[in-house]
Short mmCIF file of C-alpha atoms in Angstrom, two decimals:
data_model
loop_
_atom_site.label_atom_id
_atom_site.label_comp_id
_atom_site.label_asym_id
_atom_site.label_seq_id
_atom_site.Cartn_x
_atom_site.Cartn_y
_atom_site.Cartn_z
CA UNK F 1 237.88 -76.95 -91.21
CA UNK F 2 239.23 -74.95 -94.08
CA UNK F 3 241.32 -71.90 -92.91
CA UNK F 4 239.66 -70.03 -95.95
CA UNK F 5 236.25 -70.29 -97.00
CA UNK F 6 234.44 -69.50 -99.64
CA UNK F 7 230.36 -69.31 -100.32
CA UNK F 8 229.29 -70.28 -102.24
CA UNK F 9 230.98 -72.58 -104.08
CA UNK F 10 229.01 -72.40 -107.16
CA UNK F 11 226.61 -70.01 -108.39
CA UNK F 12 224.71 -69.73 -112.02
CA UNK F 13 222.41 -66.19 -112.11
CA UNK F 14 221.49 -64.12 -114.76
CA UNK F 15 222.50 -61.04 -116.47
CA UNK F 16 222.03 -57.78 -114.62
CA UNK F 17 221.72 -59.68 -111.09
CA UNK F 18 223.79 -58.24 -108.03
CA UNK F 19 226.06 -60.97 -106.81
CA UNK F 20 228.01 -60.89 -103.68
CA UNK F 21 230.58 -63.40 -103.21
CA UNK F 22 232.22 -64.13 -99.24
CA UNK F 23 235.31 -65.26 -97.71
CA UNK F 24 235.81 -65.48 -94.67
CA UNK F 25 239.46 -66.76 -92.63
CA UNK F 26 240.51 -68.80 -89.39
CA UNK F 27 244.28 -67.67 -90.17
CA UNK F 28 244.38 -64.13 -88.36
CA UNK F 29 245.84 -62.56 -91.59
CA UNK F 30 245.60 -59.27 -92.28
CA UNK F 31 245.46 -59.20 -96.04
CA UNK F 32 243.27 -60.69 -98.42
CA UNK F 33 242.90 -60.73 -101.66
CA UNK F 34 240.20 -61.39 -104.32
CA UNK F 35 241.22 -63.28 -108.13
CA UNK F 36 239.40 -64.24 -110.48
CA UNK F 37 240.77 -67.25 -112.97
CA UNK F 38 239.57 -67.37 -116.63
CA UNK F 39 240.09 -70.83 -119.00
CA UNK F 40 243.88 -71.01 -119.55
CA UNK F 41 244.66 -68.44 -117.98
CA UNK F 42 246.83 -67.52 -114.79
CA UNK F 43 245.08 -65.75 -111.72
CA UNK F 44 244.36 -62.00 -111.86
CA UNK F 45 243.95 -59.43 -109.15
CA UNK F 46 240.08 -58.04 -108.51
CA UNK F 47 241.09 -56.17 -104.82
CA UNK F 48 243.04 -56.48 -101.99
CA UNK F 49 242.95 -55.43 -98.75
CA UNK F 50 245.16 -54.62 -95.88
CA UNK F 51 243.27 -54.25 -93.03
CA UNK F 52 239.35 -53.33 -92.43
CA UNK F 53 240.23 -49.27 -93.25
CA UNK F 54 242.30 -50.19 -96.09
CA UNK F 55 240.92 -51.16 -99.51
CA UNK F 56 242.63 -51.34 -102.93
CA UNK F 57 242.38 -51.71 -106.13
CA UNK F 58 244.16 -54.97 -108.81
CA UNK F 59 244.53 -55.27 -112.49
CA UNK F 60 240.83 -55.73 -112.82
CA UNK F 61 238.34 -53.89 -110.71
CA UNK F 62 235.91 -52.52 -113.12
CA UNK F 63 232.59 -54.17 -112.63
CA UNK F 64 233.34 -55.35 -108.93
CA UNK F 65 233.11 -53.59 -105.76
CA UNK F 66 234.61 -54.82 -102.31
CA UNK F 67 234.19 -54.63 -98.39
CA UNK F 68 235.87 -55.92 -95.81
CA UNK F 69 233.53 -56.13 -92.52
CA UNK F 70 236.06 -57.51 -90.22
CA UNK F 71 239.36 -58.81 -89.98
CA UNK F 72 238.32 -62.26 -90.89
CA UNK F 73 235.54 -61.30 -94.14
CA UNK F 74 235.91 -59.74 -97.12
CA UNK F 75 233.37 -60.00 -99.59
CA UNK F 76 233.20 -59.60 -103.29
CA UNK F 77 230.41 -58.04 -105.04
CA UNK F 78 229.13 -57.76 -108.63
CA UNK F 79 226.44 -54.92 -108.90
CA UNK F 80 225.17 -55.76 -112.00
CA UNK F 81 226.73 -59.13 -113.27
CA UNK F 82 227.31 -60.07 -117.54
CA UNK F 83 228.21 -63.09 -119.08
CA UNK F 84 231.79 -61.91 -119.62
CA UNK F 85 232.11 -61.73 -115.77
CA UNK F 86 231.64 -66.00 -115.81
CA UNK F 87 234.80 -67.35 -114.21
CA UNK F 88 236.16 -68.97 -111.44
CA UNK F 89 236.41 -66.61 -108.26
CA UNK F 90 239.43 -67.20 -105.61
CA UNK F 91 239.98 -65.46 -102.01
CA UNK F 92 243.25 -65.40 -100.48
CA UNK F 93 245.16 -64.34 -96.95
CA UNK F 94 248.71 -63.64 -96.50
CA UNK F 95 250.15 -62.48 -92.98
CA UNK F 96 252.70 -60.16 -94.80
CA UNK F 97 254.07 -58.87 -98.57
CA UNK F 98 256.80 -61.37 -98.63
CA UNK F 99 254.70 -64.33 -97.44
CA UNK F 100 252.85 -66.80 -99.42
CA UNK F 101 249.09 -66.03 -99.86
CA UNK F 102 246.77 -68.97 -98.90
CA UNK F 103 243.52 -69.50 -101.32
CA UNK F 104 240.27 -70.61 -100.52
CA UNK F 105 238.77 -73.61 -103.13
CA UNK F 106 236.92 -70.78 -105.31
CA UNK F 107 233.49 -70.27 -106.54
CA UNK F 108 232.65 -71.28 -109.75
CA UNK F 109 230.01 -68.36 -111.19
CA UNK F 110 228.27 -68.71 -114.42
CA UNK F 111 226.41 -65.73 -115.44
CA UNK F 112 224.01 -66.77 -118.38
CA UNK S 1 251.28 -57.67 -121.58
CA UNK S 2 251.99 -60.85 -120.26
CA UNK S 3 255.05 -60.18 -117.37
CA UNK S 4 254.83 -63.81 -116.48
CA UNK S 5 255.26 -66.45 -118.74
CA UNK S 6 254.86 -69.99 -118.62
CA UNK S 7 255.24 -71.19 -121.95
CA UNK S 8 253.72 -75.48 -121.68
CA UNK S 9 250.85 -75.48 -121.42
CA UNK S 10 251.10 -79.66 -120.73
CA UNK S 11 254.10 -81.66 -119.39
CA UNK S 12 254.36 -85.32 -119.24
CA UNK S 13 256.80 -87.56 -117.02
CA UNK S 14 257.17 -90.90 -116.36
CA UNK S 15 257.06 -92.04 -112.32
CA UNK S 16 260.26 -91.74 -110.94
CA UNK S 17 262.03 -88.63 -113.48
CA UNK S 18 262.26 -85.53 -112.94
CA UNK S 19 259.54 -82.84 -113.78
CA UNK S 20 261.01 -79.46 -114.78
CA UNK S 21 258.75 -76.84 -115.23
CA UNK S 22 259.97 -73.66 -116.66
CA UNK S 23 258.41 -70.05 -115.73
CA UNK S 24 259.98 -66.64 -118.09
CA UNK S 25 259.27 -63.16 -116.57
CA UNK S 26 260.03 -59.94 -118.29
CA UNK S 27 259.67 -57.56 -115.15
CA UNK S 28 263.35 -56.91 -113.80
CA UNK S 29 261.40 -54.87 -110.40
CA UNK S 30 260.25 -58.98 -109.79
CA UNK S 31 262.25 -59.41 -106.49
CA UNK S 32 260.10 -63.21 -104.75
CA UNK S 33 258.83 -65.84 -106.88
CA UNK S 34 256.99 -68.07 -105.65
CA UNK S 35 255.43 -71.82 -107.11
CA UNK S 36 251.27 -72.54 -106.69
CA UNK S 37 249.79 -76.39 -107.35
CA UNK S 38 246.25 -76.62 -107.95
CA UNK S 39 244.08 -79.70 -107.94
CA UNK S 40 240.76 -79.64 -109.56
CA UNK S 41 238.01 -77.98 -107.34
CA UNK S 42 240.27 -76.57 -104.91
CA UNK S 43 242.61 -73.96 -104.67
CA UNK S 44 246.58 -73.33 -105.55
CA UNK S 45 248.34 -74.40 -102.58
CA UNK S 46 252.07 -72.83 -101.71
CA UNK S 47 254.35 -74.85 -102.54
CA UNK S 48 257.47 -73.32 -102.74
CA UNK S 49 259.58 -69.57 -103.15
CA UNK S 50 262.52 -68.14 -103.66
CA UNK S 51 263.64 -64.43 -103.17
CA UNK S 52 265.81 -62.65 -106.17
CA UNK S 53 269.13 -62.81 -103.53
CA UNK S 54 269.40 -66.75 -103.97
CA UNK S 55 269.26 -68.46 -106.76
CA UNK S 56 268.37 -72.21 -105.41
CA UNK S 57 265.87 -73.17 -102.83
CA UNK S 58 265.10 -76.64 -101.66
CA UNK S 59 262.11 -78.20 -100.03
CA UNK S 60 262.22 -82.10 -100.43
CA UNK S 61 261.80 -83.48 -103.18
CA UNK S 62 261.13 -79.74 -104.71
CA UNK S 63 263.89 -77.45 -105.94
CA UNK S 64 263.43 -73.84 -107.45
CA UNK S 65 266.12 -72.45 -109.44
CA UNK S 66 266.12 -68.96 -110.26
CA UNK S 67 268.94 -67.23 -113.13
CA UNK S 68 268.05 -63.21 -112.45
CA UNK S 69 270.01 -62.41 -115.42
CA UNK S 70 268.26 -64.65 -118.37
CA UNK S 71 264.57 -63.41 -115.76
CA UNK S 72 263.84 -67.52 -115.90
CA UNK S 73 262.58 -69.47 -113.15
CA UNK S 74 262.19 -73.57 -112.99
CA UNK S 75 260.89 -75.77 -110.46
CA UNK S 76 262.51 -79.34 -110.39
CA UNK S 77 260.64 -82.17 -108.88
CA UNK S 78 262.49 -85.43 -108.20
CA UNK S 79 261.34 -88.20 -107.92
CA UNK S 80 258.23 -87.15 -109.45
CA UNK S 81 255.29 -89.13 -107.89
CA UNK S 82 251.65 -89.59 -109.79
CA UNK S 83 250.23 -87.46 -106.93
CA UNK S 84 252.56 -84.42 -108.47
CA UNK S 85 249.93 -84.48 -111.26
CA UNK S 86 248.27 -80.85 -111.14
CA UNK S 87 248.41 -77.68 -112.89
CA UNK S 88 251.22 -75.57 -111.80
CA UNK S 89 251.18 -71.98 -111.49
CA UNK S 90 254.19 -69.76 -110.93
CA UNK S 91 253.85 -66.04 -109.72
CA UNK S 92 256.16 -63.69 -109.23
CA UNK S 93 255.67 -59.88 -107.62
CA UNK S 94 258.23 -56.26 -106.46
CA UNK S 95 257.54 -54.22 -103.96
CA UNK S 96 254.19 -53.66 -104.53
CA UNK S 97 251.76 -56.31 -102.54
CA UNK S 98 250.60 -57.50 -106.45
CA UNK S 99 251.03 -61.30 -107.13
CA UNK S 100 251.65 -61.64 -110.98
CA UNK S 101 250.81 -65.41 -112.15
CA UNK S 102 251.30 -67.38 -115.30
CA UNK S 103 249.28 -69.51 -116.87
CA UNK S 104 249.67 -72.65 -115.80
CA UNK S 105 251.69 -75.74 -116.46
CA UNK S 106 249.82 -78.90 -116.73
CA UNK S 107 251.77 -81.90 -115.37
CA UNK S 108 250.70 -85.46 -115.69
CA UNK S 109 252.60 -88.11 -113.93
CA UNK S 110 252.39 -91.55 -115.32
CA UNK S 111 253.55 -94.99 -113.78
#
């Protein structure tokens, strides 16, 4: 079994549609993180989160909301999804700052 | 602003050479770098890091150098295998808890 898991792993919806993406993590890691991953480009930072209290802000919130119901979830939500959000979505866990994060296999979300 | 640069977008090596892939970062706060491979359909896996007191770490057949004073990163893989073929991302982050990645270097291992 995959230590971080994604559902689902592709989704196609329409414009204006509320979305909500989950991870969920076998690894007992407190962090996790949520990127997104446009065409030729490099990952980029949605939210993280340190524990279930603790929820922050990346390079590119604006159009996403978080929560993280336990330790082991975090989910990913789009209130009102647009094309522009269409890209591939990846969760990650690290145990500290100065470890390596580990990534789910992403869901692929088209938004038409 | 891109902070992390990875400037091929495509690399091509024979079985057998070496693979250098090269990662630029502007950032001097960038104190742990770290390398990501990703297949298709599944996600970057770790594959290697270095923090900004060394400047050489080894895993196998993987090496990353880094050279703090030109902010330039490379991952060497020798012997490089067709397996190696993936896109490789390099990230890089301070003290904050905020991976920075490039782009991506595309490597294709041929026989």
């Amino acid at each position: 079994d995959a230590d971080v898991t994604q559902t689902p792993r592709n989704r196609i919806t329409k414009t204006g549609k509320r979305i909500m993406l989950e991870c969920s993590q076998t690894k007992g890691h407190d962090r996790m993180y949520w990127y997104r991953q446009d065409p030729g480009l490099g990952l980029q930072l949605i939210y993280y989160s340190f524990d279930v209290k603790d929820i922050n802000k990346g390079e590119i919130s604006d159009g996403y909301s978080v929560s993280r119901q336990a330790q082991a979830k975090f989910s990913l939500s789009l209130e009102s999804a647009i094309p522009n959000q269409t890209a591939l979505y990846f969760c990650a866990t690290s145990s500290s700052s100065n470890q390596p994060q580990h990534f789910g296999d992403g869901t692929r979300l088209s938004i038409l | 602003d891109q902070q992390v640069k990875q400037n091929s977008p495509s690399l091509s090596v024979q079985e057998g050479r070496i693979s250098i892939l090269n990662c630029d970062y502007t950032n001097s706060m960038f104190d742990y770098f770290l390398w990501y491979k990703k297949y298709p359909a599944e996600g970057p896996t770790f594959l290697i890091s270095i923090s900004s007191i060394k400047d050489k770490n080894e895993d196998g057949r993987f090496t990353v150098f880094l050279n703090k004073s030109a902010k330039h990163l490379s991952l060497h893989i020798v012997p490089s295998q067709p397996g190696d073929s993936a896109v490789y991302f390099c990230a890089a982050k301070g003290n904050t808890d905020k991976l920075i990645f490039g782009t991506g270097t595309r490597l294709q291992v041929f026989p």
